[in-house]
PDB file of C-alpha atoms in Angstrom:
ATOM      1  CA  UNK A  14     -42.327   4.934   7.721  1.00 72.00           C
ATOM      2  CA  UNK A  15     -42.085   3.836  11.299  1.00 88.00           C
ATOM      3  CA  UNK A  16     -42.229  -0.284  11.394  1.00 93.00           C
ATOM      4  CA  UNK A  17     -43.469  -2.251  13.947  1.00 95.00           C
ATOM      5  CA  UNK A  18     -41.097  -4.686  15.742  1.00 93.00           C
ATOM      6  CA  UNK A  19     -42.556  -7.454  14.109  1.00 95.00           C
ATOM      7  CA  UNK A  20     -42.096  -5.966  10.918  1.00 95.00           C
ATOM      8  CA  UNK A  21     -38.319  -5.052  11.543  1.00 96.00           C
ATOM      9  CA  UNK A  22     -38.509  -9.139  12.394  1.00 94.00           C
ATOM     10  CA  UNK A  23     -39.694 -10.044   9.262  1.00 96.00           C
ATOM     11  CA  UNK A  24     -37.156  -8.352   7.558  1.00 96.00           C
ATOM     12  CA  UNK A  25     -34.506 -10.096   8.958  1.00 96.00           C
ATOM     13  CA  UNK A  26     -35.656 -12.819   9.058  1.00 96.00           C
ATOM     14  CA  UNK A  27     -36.423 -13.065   4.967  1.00 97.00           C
ATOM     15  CA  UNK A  28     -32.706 -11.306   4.950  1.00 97.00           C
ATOM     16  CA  UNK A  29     -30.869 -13.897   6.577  1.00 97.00           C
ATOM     17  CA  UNK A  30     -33.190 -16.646   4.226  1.00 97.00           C
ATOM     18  CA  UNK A  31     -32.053 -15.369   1.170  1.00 97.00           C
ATOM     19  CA  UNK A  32     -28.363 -15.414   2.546  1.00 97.00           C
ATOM     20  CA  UNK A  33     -28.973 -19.473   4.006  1.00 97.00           C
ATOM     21  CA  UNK A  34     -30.265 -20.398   0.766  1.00 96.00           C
ATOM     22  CA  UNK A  35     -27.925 -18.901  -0.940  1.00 97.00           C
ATOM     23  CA  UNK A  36     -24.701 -19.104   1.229  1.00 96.00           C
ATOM     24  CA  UNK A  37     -22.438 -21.537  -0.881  1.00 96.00           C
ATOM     25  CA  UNK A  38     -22.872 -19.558  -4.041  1.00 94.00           C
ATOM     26  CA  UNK A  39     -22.230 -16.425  -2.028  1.00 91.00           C
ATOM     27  CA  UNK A  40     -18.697 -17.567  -0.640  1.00 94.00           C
ATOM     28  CA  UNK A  41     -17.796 -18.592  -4.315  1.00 94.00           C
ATOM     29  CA  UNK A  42     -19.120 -15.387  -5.568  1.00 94.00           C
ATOM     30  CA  UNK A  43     -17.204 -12.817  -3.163  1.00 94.00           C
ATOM     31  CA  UNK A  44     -13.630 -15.220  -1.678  1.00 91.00           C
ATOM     32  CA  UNK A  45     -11.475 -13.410  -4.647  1.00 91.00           C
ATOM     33  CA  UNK A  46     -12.591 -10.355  -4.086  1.00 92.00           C
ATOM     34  CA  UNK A  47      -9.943  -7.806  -3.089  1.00 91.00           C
ATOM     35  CA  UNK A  48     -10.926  -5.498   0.316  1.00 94.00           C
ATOM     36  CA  UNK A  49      -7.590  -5.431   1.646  1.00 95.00           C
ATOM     37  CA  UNK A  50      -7.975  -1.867   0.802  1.00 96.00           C
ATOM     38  CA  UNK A  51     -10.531  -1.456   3.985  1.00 97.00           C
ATOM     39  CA  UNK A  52      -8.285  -3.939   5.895  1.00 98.00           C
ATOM     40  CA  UNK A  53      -5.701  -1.831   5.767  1.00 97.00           C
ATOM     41  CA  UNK A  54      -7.011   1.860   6.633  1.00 98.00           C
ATOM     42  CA  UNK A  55      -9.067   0.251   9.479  1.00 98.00           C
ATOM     43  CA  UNK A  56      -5.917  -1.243  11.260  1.00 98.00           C
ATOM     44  CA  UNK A  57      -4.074   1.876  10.392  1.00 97.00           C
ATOM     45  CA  UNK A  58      -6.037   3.841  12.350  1.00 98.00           C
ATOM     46  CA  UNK A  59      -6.105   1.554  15.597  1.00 98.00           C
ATOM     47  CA  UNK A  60      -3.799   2.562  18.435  1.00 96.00           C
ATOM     48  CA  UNK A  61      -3.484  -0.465  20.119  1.00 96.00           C
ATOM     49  CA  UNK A  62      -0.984  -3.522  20.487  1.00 96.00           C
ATOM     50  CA  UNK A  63      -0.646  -6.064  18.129  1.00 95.00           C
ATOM     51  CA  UNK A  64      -2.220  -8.203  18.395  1.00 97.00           C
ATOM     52  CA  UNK A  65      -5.336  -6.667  17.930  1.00 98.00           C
ATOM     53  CA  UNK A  66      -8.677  -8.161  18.854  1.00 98.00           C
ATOM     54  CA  UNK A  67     -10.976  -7.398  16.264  1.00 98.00           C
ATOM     55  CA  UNK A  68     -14.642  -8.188  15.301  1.00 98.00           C
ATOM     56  CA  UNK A  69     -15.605  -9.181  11.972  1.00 98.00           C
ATOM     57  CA  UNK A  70     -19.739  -7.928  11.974  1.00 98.00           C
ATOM     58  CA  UNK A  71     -21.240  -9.940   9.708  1.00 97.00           C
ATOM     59  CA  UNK A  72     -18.215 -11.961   8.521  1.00 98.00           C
ATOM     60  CA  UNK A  73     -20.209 -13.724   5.857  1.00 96.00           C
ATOM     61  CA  UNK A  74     -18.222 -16.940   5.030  1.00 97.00           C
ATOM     62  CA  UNK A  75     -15.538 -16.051   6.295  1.00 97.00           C
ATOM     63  CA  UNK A  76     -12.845 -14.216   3.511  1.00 97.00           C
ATOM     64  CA  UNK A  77     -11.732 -11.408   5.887  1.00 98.00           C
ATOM     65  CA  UNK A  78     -11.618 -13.644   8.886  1.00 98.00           C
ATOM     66  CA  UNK A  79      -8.466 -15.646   7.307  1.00 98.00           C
ATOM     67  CA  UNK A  80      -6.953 -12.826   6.058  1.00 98.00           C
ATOM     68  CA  UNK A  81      -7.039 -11.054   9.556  1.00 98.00           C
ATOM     69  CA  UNK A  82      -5.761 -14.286  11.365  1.00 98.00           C
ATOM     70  CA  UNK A  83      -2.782 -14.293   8.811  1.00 98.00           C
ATOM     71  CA  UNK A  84      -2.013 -11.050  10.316  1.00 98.00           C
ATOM     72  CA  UNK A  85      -1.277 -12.565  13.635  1.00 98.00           C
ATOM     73  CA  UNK A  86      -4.549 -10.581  15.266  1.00 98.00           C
ATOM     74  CA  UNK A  87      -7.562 -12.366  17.300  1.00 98.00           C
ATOM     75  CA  UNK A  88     -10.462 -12.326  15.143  1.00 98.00           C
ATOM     76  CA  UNK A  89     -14.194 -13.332  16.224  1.00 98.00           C
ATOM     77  CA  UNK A  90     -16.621 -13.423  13.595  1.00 98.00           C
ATOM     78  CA  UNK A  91     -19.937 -12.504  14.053  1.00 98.00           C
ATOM     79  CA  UNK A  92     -22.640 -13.693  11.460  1.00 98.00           C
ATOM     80  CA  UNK A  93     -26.624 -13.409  11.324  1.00 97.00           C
ATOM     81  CA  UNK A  94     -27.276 -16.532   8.736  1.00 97.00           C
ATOM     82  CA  UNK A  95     -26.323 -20.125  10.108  1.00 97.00           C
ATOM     83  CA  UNK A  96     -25.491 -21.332   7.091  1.00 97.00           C
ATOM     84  CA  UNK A  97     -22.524 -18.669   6.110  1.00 97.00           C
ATOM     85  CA  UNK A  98     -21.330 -18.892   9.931  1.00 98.00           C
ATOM     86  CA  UNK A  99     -20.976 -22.325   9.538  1.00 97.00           C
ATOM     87  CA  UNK A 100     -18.757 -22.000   6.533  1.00 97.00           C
ATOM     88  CA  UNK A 101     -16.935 -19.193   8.279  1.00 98.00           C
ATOM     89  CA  UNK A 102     -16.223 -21.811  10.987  1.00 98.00           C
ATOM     90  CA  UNK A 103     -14.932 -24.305   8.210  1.00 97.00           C
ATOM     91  CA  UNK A 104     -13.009 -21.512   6.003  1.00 97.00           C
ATOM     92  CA  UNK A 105     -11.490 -19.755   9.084  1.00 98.00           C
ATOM     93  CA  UNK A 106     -11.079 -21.453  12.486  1.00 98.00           C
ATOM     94  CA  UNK A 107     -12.127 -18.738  13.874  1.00 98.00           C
ATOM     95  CA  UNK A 108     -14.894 -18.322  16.451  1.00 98.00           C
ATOM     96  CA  UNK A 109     -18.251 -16.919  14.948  1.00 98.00           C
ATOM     97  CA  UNK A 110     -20.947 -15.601  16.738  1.00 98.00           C
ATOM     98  CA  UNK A 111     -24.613 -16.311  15.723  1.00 98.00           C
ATOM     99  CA  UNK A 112     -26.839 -13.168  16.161  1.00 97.00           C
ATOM    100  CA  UNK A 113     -29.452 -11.314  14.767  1.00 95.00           C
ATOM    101  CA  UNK A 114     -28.096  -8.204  14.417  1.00 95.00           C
ATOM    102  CA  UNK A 115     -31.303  -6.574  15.939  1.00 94.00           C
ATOM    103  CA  UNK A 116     -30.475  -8.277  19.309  1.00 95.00           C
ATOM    104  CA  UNK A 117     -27.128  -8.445  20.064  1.00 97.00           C
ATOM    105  CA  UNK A 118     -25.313  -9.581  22.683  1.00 98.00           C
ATOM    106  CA  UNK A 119     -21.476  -8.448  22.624  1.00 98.00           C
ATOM    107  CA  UNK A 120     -18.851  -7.985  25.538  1.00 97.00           C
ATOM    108  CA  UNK A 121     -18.540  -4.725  26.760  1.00 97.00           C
ATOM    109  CA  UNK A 122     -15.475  -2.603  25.662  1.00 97.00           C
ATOM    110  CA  UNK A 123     -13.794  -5.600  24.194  1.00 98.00           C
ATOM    111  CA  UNK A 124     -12.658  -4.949  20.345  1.00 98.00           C
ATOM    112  CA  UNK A 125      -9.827  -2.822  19.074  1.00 98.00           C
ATOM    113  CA  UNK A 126     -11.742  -2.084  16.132  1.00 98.00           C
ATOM    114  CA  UNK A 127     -14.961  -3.631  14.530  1.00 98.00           C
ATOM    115  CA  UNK A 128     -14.980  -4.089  10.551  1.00 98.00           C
ATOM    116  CA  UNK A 129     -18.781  -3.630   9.166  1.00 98.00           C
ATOM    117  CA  UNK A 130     -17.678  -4.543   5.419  1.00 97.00           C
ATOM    118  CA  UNK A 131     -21.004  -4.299   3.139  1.00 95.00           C
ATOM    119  CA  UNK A 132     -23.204  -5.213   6.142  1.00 97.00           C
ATOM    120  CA  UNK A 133     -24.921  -2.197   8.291  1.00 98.00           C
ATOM    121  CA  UNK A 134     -26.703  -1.442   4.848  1.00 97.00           C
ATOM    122  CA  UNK A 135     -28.924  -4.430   5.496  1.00 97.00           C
ATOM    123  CA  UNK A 136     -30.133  -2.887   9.032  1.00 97.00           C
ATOM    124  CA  UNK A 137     -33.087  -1.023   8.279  1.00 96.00           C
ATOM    125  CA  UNK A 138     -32.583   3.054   9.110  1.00 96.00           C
ATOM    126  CA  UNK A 139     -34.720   3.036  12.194  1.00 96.00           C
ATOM    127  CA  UNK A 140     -33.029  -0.174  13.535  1.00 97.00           C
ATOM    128  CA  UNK A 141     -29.821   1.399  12.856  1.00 97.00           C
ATOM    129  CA  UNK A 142     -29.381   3.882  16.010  1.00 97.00           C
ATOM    130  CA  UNK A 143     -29.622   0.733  18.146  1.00 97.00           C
ATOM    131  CA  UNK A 144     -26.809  -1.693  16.444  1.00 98.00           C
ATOM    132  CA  UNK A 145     -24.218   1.808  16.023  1.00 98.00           C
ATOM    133  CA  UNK A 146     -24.342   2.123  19.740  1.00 97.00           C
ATOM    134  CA  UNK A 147     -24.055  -1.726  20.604  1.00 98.00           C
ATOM    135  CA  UNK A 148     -21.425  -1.455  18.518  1.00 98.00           C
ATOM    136  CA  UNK A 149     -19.742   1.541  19.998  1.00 97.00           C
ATOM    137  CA  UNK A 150     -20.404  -0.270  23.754  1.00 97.00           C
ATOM    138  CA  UNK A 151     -18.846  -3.287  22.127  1.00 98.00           C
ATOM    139  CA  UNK A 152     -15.362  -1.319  21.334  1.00 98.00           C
ATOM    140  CA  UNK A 153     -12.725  -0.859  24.030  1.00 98.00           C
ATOM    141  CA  UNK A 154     -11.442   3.025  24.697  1.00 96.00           C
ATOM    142  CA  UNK A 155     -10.708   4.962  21.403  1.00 96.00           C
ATOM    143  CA  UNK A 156     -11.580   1.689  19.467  1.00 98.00           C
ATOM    144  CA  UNK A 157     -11.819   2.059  15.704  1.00 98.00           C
ATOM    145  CA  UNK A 158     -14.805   0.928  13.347  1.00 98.00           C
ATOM    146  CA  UNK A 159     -15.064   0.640   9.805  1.00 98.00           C
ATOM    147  CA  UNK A 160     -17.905   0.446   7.704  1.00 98.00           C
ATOM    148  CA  UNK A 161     -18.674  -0.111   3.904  1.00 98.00           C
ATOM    149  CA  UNK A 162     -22.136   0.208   2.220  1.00 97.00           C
ATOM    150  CA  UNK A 163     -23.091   0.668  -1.429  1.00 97.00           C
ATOM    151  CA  UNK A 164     -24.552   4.616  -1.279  1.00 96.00           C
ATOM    152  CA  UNK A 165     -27.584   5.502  -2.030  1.00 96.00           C
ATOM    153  CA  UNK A 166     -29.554   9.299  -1.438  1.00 95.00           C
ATOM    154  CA  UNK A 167     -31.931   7.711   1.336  1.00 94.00           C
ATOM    155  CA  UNK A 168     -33.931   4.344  -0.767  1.00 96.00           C
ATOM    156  CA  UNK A 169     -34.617   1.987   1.458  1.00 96.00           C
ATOM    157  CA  UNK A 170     -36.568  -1.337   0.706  1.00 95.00           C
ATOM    158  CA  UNK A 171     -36.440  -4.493  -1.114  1.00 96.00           C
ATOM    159  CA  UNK A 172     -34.306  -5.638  -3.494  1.00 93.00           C
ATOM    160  CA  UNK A 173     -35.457  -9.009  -4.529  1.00 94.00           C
ATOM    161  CA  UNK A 174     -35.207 -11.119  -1.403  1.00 95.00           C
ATOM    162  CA  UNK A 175     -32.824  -9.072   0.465  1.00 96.00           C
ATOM    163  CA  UNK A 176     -34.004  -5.370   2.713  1.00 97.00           C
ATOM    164  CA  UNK A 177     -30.893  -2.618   1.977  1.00 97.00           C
ATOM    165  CA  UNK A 178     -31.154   1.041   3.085  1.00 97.00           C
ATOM    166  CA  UNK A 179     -28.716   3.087   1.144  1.00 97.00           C
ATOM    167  CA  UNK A 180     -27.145   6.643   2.144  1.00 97.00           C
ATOM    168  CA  UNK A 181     -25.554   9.507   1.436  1.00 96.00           C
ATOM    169  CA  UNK A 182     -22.147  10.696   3.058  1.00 97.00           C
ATOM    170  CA  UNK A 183     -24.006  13.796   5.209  1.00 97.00           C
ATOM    171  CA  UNK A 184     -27.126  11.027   6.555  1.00 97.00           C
ATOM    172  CA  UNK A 185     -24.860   8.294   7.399  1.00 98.00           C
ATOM    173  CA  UNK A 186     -22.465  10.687   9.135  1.00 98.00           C
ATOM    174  CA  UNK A 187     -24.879  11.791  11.073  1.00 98.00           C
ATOM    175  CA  UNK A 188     -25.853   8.219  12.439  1.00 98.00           C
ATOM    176  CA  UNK A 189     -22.600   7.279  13.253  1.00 98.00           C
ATOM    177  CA  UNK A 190     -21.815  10.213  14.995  1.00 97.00           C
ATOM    178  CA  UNK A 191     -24.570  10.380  16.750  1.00 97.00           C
ATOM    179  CA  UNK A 192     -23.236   6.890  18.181  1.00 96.00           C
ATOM    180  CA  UNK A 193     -20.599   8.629  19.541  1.00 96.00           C
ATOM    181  CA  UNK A 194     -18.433   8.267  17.118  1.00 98.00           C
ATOM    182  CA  UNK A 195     -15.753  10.569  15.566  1.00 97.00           C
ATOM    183  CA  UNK A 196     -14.669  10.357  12.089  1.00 98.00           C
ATOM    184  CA  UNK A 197     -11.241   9.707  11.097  1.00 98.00           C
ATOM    185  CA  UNK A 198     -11.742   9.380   6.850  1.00 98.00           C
ATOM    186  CA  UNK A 199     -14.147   8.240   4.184  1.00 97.00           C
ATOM    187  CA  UNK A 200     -13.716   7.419   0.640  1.00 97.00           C
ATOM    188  CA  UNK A 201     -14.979   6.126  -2.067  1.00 96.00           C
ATOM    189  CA  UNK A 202     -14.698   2.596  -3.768  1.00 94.00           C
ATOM    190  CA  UNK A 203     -13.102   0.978  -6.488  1.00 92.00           C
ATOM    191  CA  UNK A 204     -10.301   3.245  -6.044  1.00 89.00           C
ATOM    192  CA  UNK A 205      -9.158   5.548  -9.215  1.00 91.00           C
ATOM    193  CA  UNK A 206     -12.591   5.335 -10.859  1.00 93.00           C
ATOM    194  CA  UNK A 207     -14.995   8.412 -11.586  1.00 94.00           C
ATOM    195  CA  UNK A 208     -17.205   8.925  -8.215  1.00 93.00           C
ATOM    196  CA  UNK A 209     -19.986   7.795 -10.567  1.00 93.00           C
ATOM    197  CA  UNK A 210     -18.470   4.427 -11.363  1.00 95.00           C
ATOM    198  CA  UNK A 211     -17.774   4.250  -7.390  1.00 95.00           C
ATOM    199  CA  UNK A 212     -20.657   2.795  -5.705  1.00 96.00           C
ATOM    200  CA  UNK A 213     -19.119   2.182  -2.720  1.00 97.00           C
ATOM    201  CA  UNK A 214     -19.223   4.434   0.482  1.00 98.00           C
ATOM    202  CA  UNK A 215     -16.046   3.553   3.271  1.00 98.00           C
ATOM    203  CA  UNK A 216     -16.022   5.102   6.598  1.00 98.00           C
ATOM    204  CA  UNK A 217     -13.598   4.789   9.428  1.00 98.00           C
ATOM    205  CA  UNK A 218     -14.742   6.522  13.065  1.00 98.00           C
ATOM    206  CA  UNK A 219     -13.247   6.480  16.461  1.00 98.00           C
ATOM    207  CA  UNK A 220     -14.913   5.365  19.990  1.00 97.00           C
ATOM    208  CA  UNK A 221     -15.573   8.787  21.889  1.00 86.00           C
ATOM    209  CA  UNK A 222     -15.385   8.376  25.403  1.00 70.00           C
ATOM    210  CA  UNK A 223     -18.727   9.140  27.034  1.00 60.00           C
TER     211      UNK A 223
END
């Protein structure tokens, strides 16, 4: 169903809400949790000099921002709710970006790679052309981004407060790679558990020069 812009507003915009309300409990909820997993097959896959300079999109409060600074790499966070970039600020040091991720406003072939960790599933599908190729402008020559989303086969709506559209490999492929993008590996998280038990959908693409 084709949504109006003020619609794809209002979706945000309740988004984000749920995540300001909510933004203390979130960071205790998630700072133990273990992604180094995605970390690690995102910077394996960039060619450039360390350090790296790397965007967090939608860093949340801020977990994977420290643990890319203790990697020696330049790290900018980039975070639609005020309340979790504040806390990113605090948790981090780290500069973070306020913007709706509808209207973005990023430098121009600038990041080594861009780390999407359980974010772009928030963007609603027909929104979702627009942010890939911001991103892929955002990313500097051969540039790497990763993504992880729970999958889905194609729901998209609310779940309680918060909008989440939720793919399969084959339609989210063909978003990002319609980008520009081309893919360098996907898999499937937790590790070593039955696909079933793996709700988790990881992707890591390459910037295509166009």
């Amino acid at each position: 169903m084709e949504r109006t812009p003020e619609e794809l507003k209002t979706i945000t915009a309740q988004t984000l809400a749920y995540y300001d309300k909510n933004a203390q409990g979130f960071w205790e909820g998630t700072r133990d949790h273990d992604v180094s997993q995605n970390i690690n097959v995102m910077l394996k896959y960039i060619e450039a000099a360390s350090p790296l300079e790397l965007l967090d999109f939608g860093c949340g409060p801020g977990r994977d921002l420290i643990s890319f600074k203790a990697l020696g790499h330049r790290v900018t966070g980039l975070e639609g709710s005020a309340q979790l970039a504040e806390l990113a600020r605090t948790h981090s040091g780290c500069q973070v970006l306020e913007q709706n991720f509808l209207d973005l406003d990023l430098p121009s072939a600038h990041y080594d790679g861009v780390f999407a960790n359980a974010v772009l599933f928030h963007i609603p599908s027909q929104a979702l052309a627009h942010v890939l190729r911001k991103l892929h402008l955002a990313l500097t020559p051969g540039g790497v981004l990763f993504c992880s989303n729970p999958r889905g086969e194609g729901q998209e709506g609310w779940n309680g407060e918060r909008y989440g559209a939720f793919h399969d490999w084959q339609s989210w492929r063909n978003y990002v790679t319609s980008a520009g993008f081309m893919e360098l590996t996907h898999y499937y998280r937790p590790a070593g558990l039955p696909r079933e038990q793996q709700p988790w959908l990881a992707s890591v693409w390459r910037k295509v020069a166009r």
